[in-house]
Amino acid sequence: MSKLRIALALGSGGLRGIAHIGVLRALAEAEIQPTVYAGSSAGALVAAAAAHDLSLSEMERIAARLHRKSLFQLDLLGLLRHGMSALSLYRSTPLRDLCVELFGTRTFQDLRTPLVVSTVDVASSAALWWGTVALPDVPVADAVYASCAMPGLLPPGLVGGRLCMDGGVLDPLALRAVAPLADLVIAVVLDGGGPGGRATTTMAAAPTLWWQAQAMVTRDLGRYTLAYWCGPPLIVIRPEVHDAHPIRGGDPARLIEAGYEAARRVLARWDSPGVSMDGVHPSL
């Protein structure tokens, strides 16, 4: 009997994506080894780390570091120089440096476990899934940065000569490319709604307002994808991440625990995957 092909698709969600680490821990404890990883935006970063065989303890260490020093740092110089013509509100350097630190110059073909990273081509507005045979082999760091480059907040990135931005704009769950590659798909959805806190009309609220609008679109895209899913059996994990801010983040330990507990609850109901199961579980 051939080995069950399991795809793990990690969805977008800003710094709430730290919860994906807890999901990975629960899967490891259950001795579930994905045969392909996929990710969009923050999910792309964690999926690439898993495909690159980065240990869970190392992922947790990096999450704690990001909690102390945010990836989102205002590009004051760019805003002063270019004003309304500036490419983004935040600097690209912190995220680019992290991607290079984690993946170096490795390409998708260098990874032991296949990886698919969702991005959007700025020029054509088309979804691009790096790591699939339809696209050339490129550095993982380039694709992951671009997948995380939320329009207006971070500048887009060049991937294989194409200018790309946040994969969550069109494919927040990174599911559309993995259906042919798996007999079972596990999707982690971080649609925790808009960030909490008191409303304000100051300019400091602009990124939060942008995120609330983007979160609405992302949530509805994800729901549409799941409602009309016609691929292999799909298990959906939804960590409780409502209290974490997608840009400022939250307590990494609590986010990781949220992912871990959500995955454990769902996996406890999982019996003979790919044999008696079909459709989306839990059902919508």
mmCIF file of C-alpha atoms in Angstrom:
data_model
loop_
_atom_site.group_PDB
_atom_site.id
_atom_site.type_symbol
_atom_site.label_atom_id
_atom_site.label_comp_id
_atom_site.label_asym_id
_atom_site.label_seq_id
_atom_site.Cartn_x
_atom_site.Cartn_y
_atom_site.Cartn_z
ATOM 1 C CA MET A 1 0.000 0.000 0.000
ATOM 2 C CA SER A 2 1.444 3.385 -0.970
ATOM 3 C CA LYS A 3 2.099 6.006 1.688
ATOM 4 C CA LEU A 4 -0.681 8.530 2.280
ATOM 5 C CA ARG A 5 0.281 11.886 0.799
ATOM 6 C CA ILE A 6 -0.510 14.597 3.356
ATOM 7 C CA ALA A 7 -0.356 18.302 2.526
ATOM 8 C CA LEU A 8 -0.181 20.850 5.330
ATOM 9 C CA ALA A 9 -1.430 24.282 4.212
ATOM 10 C CA LEU A 10 -0.755 27.172 6.594
ATOM 11 C CA GLY A 11 -2.884 30.266 6.150
ATOM 12 C CA SER A 12 -2.127 33.971 6.359
ATOM 13 C CA GLY A 13 -2.573 36.025 9.510
ATOM 14 C CA GLY A 14 0.348 38.335 10.206
ATOM 15 C CA LEU A 15 2.126 37.664 13.501
ATOM 16 C CA ARG A 16 -0.782 35.454 14.503
ATOM 17 C CA GLY A 17 1.025 32.947 12.279
ATOM 18 C CA ILE A 18 3.170 32.023 15.286
ATOM 19 C CA ALA A 19 0.238 29.730 16.169
ATOM 20 C CA HIS A 20 1.289 27.523 13.246
ATOM 21 C CA ILE A 21 4.269 26.380 15.326
ATOM 22 C CA GLY A 22 1.904 24.843 17.863
ATOM 23 C CA VAL A 23 0.102 22.984 15.085
ATOM 24 C CA LEU A 24 3.424 21.555 13.926
ATOM 25 C CA ARG A 25 4.145 20.363 17.468
ATOM 26 C CA ALA A 26 0.769 18.602 17.714
ATOM 27 C CA LEU A 27 1.319 16.912 14.355
ATOM 28 C CA ALA A 28 4.767 15.738 15.430
ATOM 29 C CA GLU A 29 3.367 14.256 18.645
ATOM 30 C CA ALA A 30 0.707 12.446 16.607
ATOM 31 C CA GLU A 31 3.482 11.163 14.306
ATOM 32 C CA ILE A 32 1.883 12.833 11.299
ATOM 33 C CA GLN A 33 4.543 13.797 8.767
ATOM 34 C CA PRO A 34 3.374 16.009 5.879
ATOM 35 C CA THR A 35 4.705 15.044 2.470
ATOM 36 C CA VAL A 36 4.268 18.594 1.170
ATOM 37 C CA TYR A 37 4.056 21.968 2.912
ATOM 38 C CA ALA A 38 2.240 25.003 1.570
ATOM 39 C CA GLY A 39 1.828 28.497 2.916
ATOM 40 C CA SER A 40 0.565 31.976 2.265
ATOM 41 C CA SER A 41 1.991 35.112 3.885
ATOM 42 C CA ALA A 42 2.905 34.282 7.515
ATOM 43 C CA GLY A 43 1.986 30.681 6.773
ATOM 44 C CA ALA A 44 4.594 30.639 4.001
ATOM 45 C CA LEU A 45 7.324 31.572 6.483
ATOM 46 C CA VAL A 46 6.447 28.742 8.889
ATOM 47 C CA ALA A 47 5.791 26.223 6.094
ATOM 48 C CA ALA A 48 9.189 26.990 4.559
ATOM 49 C CA ALA A 49 10.873 26.607 7.961
ATOM 50 C CA ALA A 50 9.235 23.186 8.370
ATOM 51 C CA ALA A 51 10.168 22.083 4.852
ATOM 52 C CA HIS A 52 13.721 23.240 5.594
ATOM 53 C CA ASP A 53 13.753 20.928 8.669
ATOM 54 C CA LEU A 54 14.113 23.778 11.143
ATOM 55 C CA SER A 55 13.485 22.350 14.617
ATOM 56 C CA LEU A 56 10.430 23.359 16.622
ATOM 57 C CA SER A 57 12.635 24.656 19.420
ATOM 58 C CA GLU A 58 14.432 26.915 16.939
ATOM 59 C CA MET A 59 11.107 28.178 15.571
ATOM 60 C CA GLU A 60 9.986 28.979 19.117
ATOM 61 C CA ARG A 61 13.243 30.824 19.792
ATOM 62 C CA ILE A 62 12.749 32.963 16.681
ATOM 63 C CA ALA A 63 9.112 33.652 17.658
ATOM 64 C CA ALA A 64 10.275 34.906 21.053
ATOM 65 C CA ARG A 65 12.856 37.133 19.361
ATOM 66 C CA LEU A 66 10.231 38.627 17.049
ATOM 67 C CA HIS A 67 8.094 39.411 20.076
ATOM 68 C CA ARG A 68 10.931 41.529 21.467
ATOM 69 C CA LYS A 69 11.807 43.234 18.174
ATOM 70 C CA SER A 70 9.023 43.594 15.635
ATOM 71 C CA LEU A 71 9.343 42.838 11.951
ATOM 72 C CA PHE A 72 7.198 45.904 11.292
ATOM 73 C CA GLN A 73 9.369 49.024 11.560
ATOM 74 C CA LEU A 74 8.201 52.331 10.077
ATOM 75 C CA ASP A 75 10.150 53.421 7.004
ATOM 76 C CA LEU A 76 10.505 57.005 8.213
ATOM 77 C CA LEU A 77 13.241 57.889 5.732
ATOM 78 C CA GLY A 78 11.236 56.552 2.787
ATOM 79 C CA LEU A 79 8.132 58.407 3.919
ATOM 80 C CA LEU A 80 10.078 61.660 4.306
ATOM 81 C CA ARG A 81 11.728 61.298 0.901
ATOM 82 C CA HIS A 82 8.771 60.123 -1.139
ATOM 83 C CA GLY A 83 5.662 61.079 0.818
ATOM 84 C CA MET A 84 2.528 59.666 -0.802
ATOM 85 C CA SER A 85 4.704 58.021 -3.490
ATOM 86 C CA ALA A 86 6.420 55.760 -0.944
ATOM 87 C CA LEU A 87 6.105 52.046 -1.745
ATOM 88 C CA SER A 88 5.153 51.048 1.782
ATOM 89 C CA LEU A 89 4.642 52.110 5.364
ATOM 90 C CA TYR A 90 7.174 49.670 6.815
ATOM 91 C CA ARG A 91 10.807 48.817 6.000
ATOM 92 C CA SER A 92 11.487 45.604 4.122
ATOM 93 C CA THR A 93 14.899 44.975 5.722
ATOM 94 C CA PRO A 94 13.829 43.168 8.947
ATOM 95 C CA LEU A 95 11.737 40.579 7.097
ATOM 96 C CA ARG A 96 14.218 40.200 4.230
ATOM 97 C CA ASP A 97 17.047 39.645 6.718
ATOM 98 C CA LEU A 98 15.021 37.016 8.565
ATOM 99 C CA CYS A 99 14.276 35.141 5.327
ATOM 100 C CA VAL A 100 17.963 35.139 4.365
ATOM 101 C CA GLU A 101 18.952 34.078 7.883
ATOM 102 C CA LEU A 102 16.582 31.096 7.740
ATOM 103 C CA PHE A 103 16.966 29.970 4.132
ATOM 104 C CA GLY A 104 20.158 31.513 2.770
ATOM 105 C CA THR A 105 20.462 30.923 -0.972
ATOM 106 C CA ARG A 106 18.606 27.596 -0.952
ATOM 107 C CA THR A 107 16.103 27.051 -3.726
ATOM 108 C CA PHE A 108 12.939 24.974 -3.655
ATOM 109 C CA GLN A 109 14.756 22.033 -5.218
ATOM 110 C CA ASP A 110 17.248 22.046 -2.335
ATOM 111 C CA LEU A 111 14.513 21.223 0.197
ATOM 112 C CA ARG A 112 14.035 17.606 1.297
ATOM 113 C CA THR A 113 10.262 18.084 1.628
ATOM 114 C CA PRO A 114 8.356 19.787 -1.218
ATOM 115 C CA LEU A 115 7.138 23.313 -0.523
ATOM 116 C CA VAL A 116 4.571 25.541 -2.259
ATOM 117 C CA VAL A 117 4.532 29.286 -1.557
ATOM 118 C CA SER A 118 1.604 31.440 -2.649
ATOM 119 C CA THR A 119 2.228 34.925 -4.080
ATOM 120 C CA VAL A 120 0.470 37.366 -6.394
ATOM 121 C CA ASP A 121 2.089 38.819 -9.528
ATOM 122 C CA VAL A 122 1.813 42.609 -9.236
ATOM 123 C CA ALA A 123 1.749 43.200 -13.006
ATOM 124 C CA SER A 124 -0.807 40.551 -13.986
ATOM 125 C CA SER A 125 -2.742 40.181 -10.702
ATOM 126 C CA ALA A 126 -2.391 36.407 -11.129
ATOM 127 C CA ALA A 127 -1.725 33.940 -8.324
ATOM 128 C CA LEU A 128 1.733 32.354 -8.560
ATOM 129 C CA TRP A 129 2.582 29.174 -6.642
ATOM 130 C CA TRP A 130 6.354 28.877 -6.331
ATOM 131 C CA GLY A 131 7.611 25.326 -5.884
ATOM 132 C CA THR A 132 5.244 23.878 -8.485
ATOM 133 C CA VAL A 133 6.495 22.522 -11.801
ATOM 134 C CA ALA A 134 4.789 25.362 -13.671
ATOM 135 C CA LEU A 135 7.290 27.921 -12.349
ATOM 136 C CA PRO A 136 11.110 28.045 -12.371
ATOM 137 C CA ASP A 137 13.166 27.094 -9.331
ATOM 138 C CA VAL A 138 13.929 30.207 -7.253
ATOM 139 C CA PRO A 139 15.450 31.075 -3.875
ATOM 140 C CA VAL A 140 13.064 30.192 -1.051
ATOM 141 C CA ALA A 141 13.919 33.447 0.760
ATOM 142 C CA ASP A 142 12.707 35.530 -2.209
ATOM 143 C CA ALA A 143 9.378 33.716 -2.481
ATOM 144 C CA VAL A 144 8.699 33.764 1.266
ATOM 145 C CA TYR A 145 9.437 37.488 1.556
ATOM 146 C CA ALA A 146 7.131 38.279 -1.372
ATOM 147 C CA SER A 147 4.368 36.088 0.060
ATOM 148 C CA CYS A 148 4.527 38.131 3.274
ATOM 149 C CA ALA A 149 4.709 41.537 1.521
ATOM 150 C CA MET A 150 1.295 42.936 2.422
ATOM 151 C CA PRO A 151 0.450 45.645 -0.136
ATOM 152 C CA GLY A 152 0.894 49.115 1.277
ATOM 153 C CA LEU A 153 2.576 47.838 4.434
ATOM 154 C CA LEU A 154 5.654 46.137 2.950
ATOM 155 C CA PRO A 155 7.140 46.683 -0.524
ATOM 156 C CA PRO A 156 6.699 43.840 -3.049
ATOM 157 C CA GLY A 157 9.647 41.571 -3.826
ATOM 158 C CA LEU A 158 11.278 40.183 -6.956
ATOM 159 C CA VAL A 159 10.896 36.421 -7.402
ATOM 160 C CA GLY A 160 12.412 34.911 -10.528
ATOM 161 C CA GLY A 161 12.329 38.313 -12.190
ATOM 162 C CA ARG A 162 8.645 38.898 -11.372
ATOM 163 C CA LEU A 163 7.448 41.506 -8.902
ATOM 164 C CA CYS A 164 5.229 39.731 -6.366
ATOM 165 C CA MET A 165 3.213 40.583 -3.274
ATOM 166 C CA ASP A 166 1.283 38.942 -0.432
ATOM 167 C CA GLY A 167 -0.217 35.592 -1.414
ATOM 168 C CA GLY A 168 -3.091 36.193 0.985
ATOM 169 C CA VAL A 169 -4.568 38.715 -1.444
ATOM 170 C CA LEU A 170 -5.859 35.886 -3.674
ATOM 171 C CA ASP A 171 -5.044 32.619 -1.899
ATOM 172 C CA PRO A 172 -5.010 33.072 1.908
ATOM 173 C CA LEU A 173 -5.059 29.325 2.607
ATOM 174 C CA ALA A 174 -2.520 28.270 -0.042
ATOM 175 C CA LEU A 175 -4.833 25.417 -0.978
ATOM 176 C CA ARG A 176 -5.401 25.764 -4.699
ATOM 177 C CA ALA A 177 -2.023 24.352 -5.729
ATOM 178 C CA VAL A 178 -1.792 21.389 -3.346
ATOM 179 C CA ALA A 179 -4.935 19.433 -4.279
ATOM 180 C CA PRO A 180 -3.153 17.415 -7.028
ATOM 181 C CA LEU A 181 -0.244 16.697 -4.673
ATOM 182 C CA ALA A 182 -2.101 15.092 -1.763
ATOM 183 C CA ASP A 183 -4.556 12.404 -0.695
ATOM 184 C CA LEU A 184 -5.408 14.426 2.418
ATOM 185 C CA VAL A 185 -5.026 18.130 3.156
ATOM 186 C CA ILE A 186 -4.733 19.728 6.594
ATOM 187 C CA ALA A 187 -5.447 23.468 6.496
ATOM 188 C CA VAL A 188 -4.768 25.890 9.344
ATOM 189 C CA VAL A 189 -7.064 28.913 9.247
ATOM 190 C CA LEU A 190 -6.227 32.073 11.203
ATOM 191 C CA ASP A 191 -9.385 34.085 10.564
ATOM 192 C CA GLY A 192 -9.541 35.489 14.069
ATOM 193 C CA GLY A 193 -11.297 38.647 12.931
ATOM 194 C CA GLY A 194 -10.015 42.190 13.324
ATOM 195 C CA PRO A 195 -7.596 43.199 16.078
ATOM 196 C CA GLY A 196 -9.135 44.196 19.369
ATOM 197 C CA GLY A 197 -8.601 47.405 21.241
ATOM 198 C CA ARG A 198 -10.185 50.834 21.496
ATOM 199 C CA ALA A 199 -10.988 52.556 18.203
ATOM 200 C CA THR A 200 -9.009 55.695 17.380
ATOM 201 C CA THR A 201 -9.011 58.258 14.588
ATOM 202 C CA THR A 202 -5.274 59.001 14.712
ATOM 203 C CA MET A 203 -2.836 58.202 11.924
ATOM 204 C CA ALA A 204 -1.366 55.510 14.171
ATOM 205 C CA ALA A 205 -4.555 53.561 13.509
ATOM 206 C CA ALA A 206 -3.998 53.435 9.730
ATOM 207 C CA PRO A 207 -2.183 50.042 9.673
ATOM 208 C CA THR A 208 -4.827 48.545 11.964
ATOM 209 C CA LEU A 209 -7.647 49.847 9.784
ATOM 210 C CA TRP A 210 -5.868 48.467 6.712
ATOM 211 C CA TRP A 211 -5.532 45.096 8.399
ATOM 212 C CA GLN A 212 -9.207 45.017 9.420
ATOM 213 C CA ALA A 213 -10.225 45.629 5.806
ATOM 214 C CA GLN A 214 -7.765 43.029 4.500
ATOM 215 C CA ALA A 215 -8.873 40.534 7.145
ATOM 216 C CA MET A 216 -12.478 40.805 5.964
ATOM 217 C CA VAL A 217 -11.455 40.025 2.389
ATOM 218 C CA THR A 218 -9.118 37.221 3.458
ATOM 219 C CA ARG A 219 -11.770 35.673 5.693
ATOM 220 C CA ASP A 220 -14.373 35.666 2.931
ATOM 221 C CA LEU A 221 -11.903 34.277 0.380
ATOM 222 C CA GLY A 222 -11.039 31.479 2.782
ATOM 223 C CA ARG A 223 -14.681 30.682 3.476
ATOM 224 C CA TYR A 224 -15.430 30.606 -0.243
ATOM 225 C CA THR A 225 -12.505 28.259 -0.874
ATOM 226 C CA LEU A 226 -13.654 25.866 1.844
ATOM 227 C CA ALA A 227 -17.339 26.036 0.874
ATOM 228 C CA TYR A 228 -16.582 25.038 -2.719
ATOM 229 C CA TRP A 229 -13.685 22.680 -2.020
ATOM 230 C CA CYS A 230 -13.733 19.740 -4.432
ATOM 231 C CA GLY A 231 -10.265 18.345 -3.782
ATOM 232 C CA PRO A 232 -9.151 15.511 -1.499
ATOM 233 C CA PRO A 233 -10.461 15.205 2.085
ATOM 234 C CA LEU A 234 -9.711 18.392 3.990
ATOM 235 C CA ILE A 235 -9.191 18.763 7.738
ATOM 236 C CA VAL A 236 -9.518 22.332 9.021
ATOM 237 C CA ILE A 237 -7.777 23.572 12.183
ATOM 238 C CA ARG A 238 -8.785 26.977 13.595
ATOM 239 C CA PRO A 239 -6.586 28.215 16.457
ATOM 240 C CA GLU A 240 -8.152 30.792 18.789
ATOM 241 C CA VAL A 241 -6.018 33.832 18.022
ATOM 242 C CA HIS A 242 -8.546 36.643 18.479
ATOM 243 C CA ASP A 243 -6.536 38.376 21.211
ATOM 244 C CA ALA A 244 -3.337 38.678 19.171
ATOM 245 C CA HIS A 245 -2.703 41.713 16.970
ATOM 246 C CA PRO A 246 -1.614 40.720 13.420
ATOM 247 C CA ILE A 247 1.051 43.458 13.281
ATOM 248 C CA ARG A 248 2.104 43.956 16.915
ATOM 249 C CA GLY A 249 1.696 40.270 17.676
ATOM 250 C CA GLY A 250 1.029 38.766 21.093
ATOM 251 C CA ASP A 251 2.555 36.450 23.667
ATOM 252 C CA PRO A 252 4.350 33.813 21.528
ATOM 253 C CA ALA A 253 3.850 31.098 24.138
ATOM 254 C CA ARG A 254 0.084 31.699 24.169
ATOM 255 C CA LEU A 255 -0.129 31.725 20.378
ATOM 256 C CA ILE A 256 1.846 28.487 20.094
ATOM 257 C CA GLU A 257 -0.354 26.893 22.760
ATOM 258 C CA ALA A 258 -3.479 28.030 20.871
ATOM 259 C CA GLY A 259 -2.244 26.305 17.711
ATOM 260 C CA TYR A 260 -1.265 23.200 19.657
ATOM 261 C CA GLU A 261 -4.607 22.834 21.453
ATOM 262 C CA ALA A 262 -6.669 23.506 18.323
ATOM 263 C CA ALA A 263 -4.734 20.856 16.404
ATOM 264 C CA ARG A 264 -4.983 18.326 19.242
ATOM 265 C CA ARG A 265 -8.768 18.751 19.434
ATOM 266 C CA VAL A 266 -9.219 18.195 15.696
ATOM 267 C CA LEU A 267 -6.732 15.332 15.439
ATOM 268 C CA ALA A 268 -8.443 13.530 18.307
ATOM 269 C CA ARG A 269 -11.508 13.150 16.051
ATOM 270 C CA TRP A 270 -9.475 11.993 13.080
ATOM 271 C CA ASP A 271 -10.000 8.281 12.393
ATOM 272 C CA SER A 272 -8.673 6.380 9.357
ATOM 273 C CA PRO A 273 -7.972 9.434 7.181
ATOM 274 C CA GLY A 274 -8.441 8.935 3.471
ATOM 275 C CA VAL A 275 -10.499 5.763 4.012
ATOM 276 C CA SER A 276 -13.855 6.756 5.482
ATOM 277 C CA MET A 277 -13.454 10.529 5.335
ATOM 278 C CA ASP A 278 -14.472 12.880 2.547
ATOM 279 C CA GLY A 279 -15.336 16.542 2.188
ATOM 280 C CA VAL A 280 -14.301 19.183 4.733
ATOM 281 C CA HIS A 281 -13.932 18.408 8.448
ATOM 282 C CA PRO A 282 -15.091 19.834 10.730
ATOM 283 C CA SER A 283 -17.982 20.569 8.389
ATOM 284 C CA LEU A 284 -18.747 24.241 7.736
#
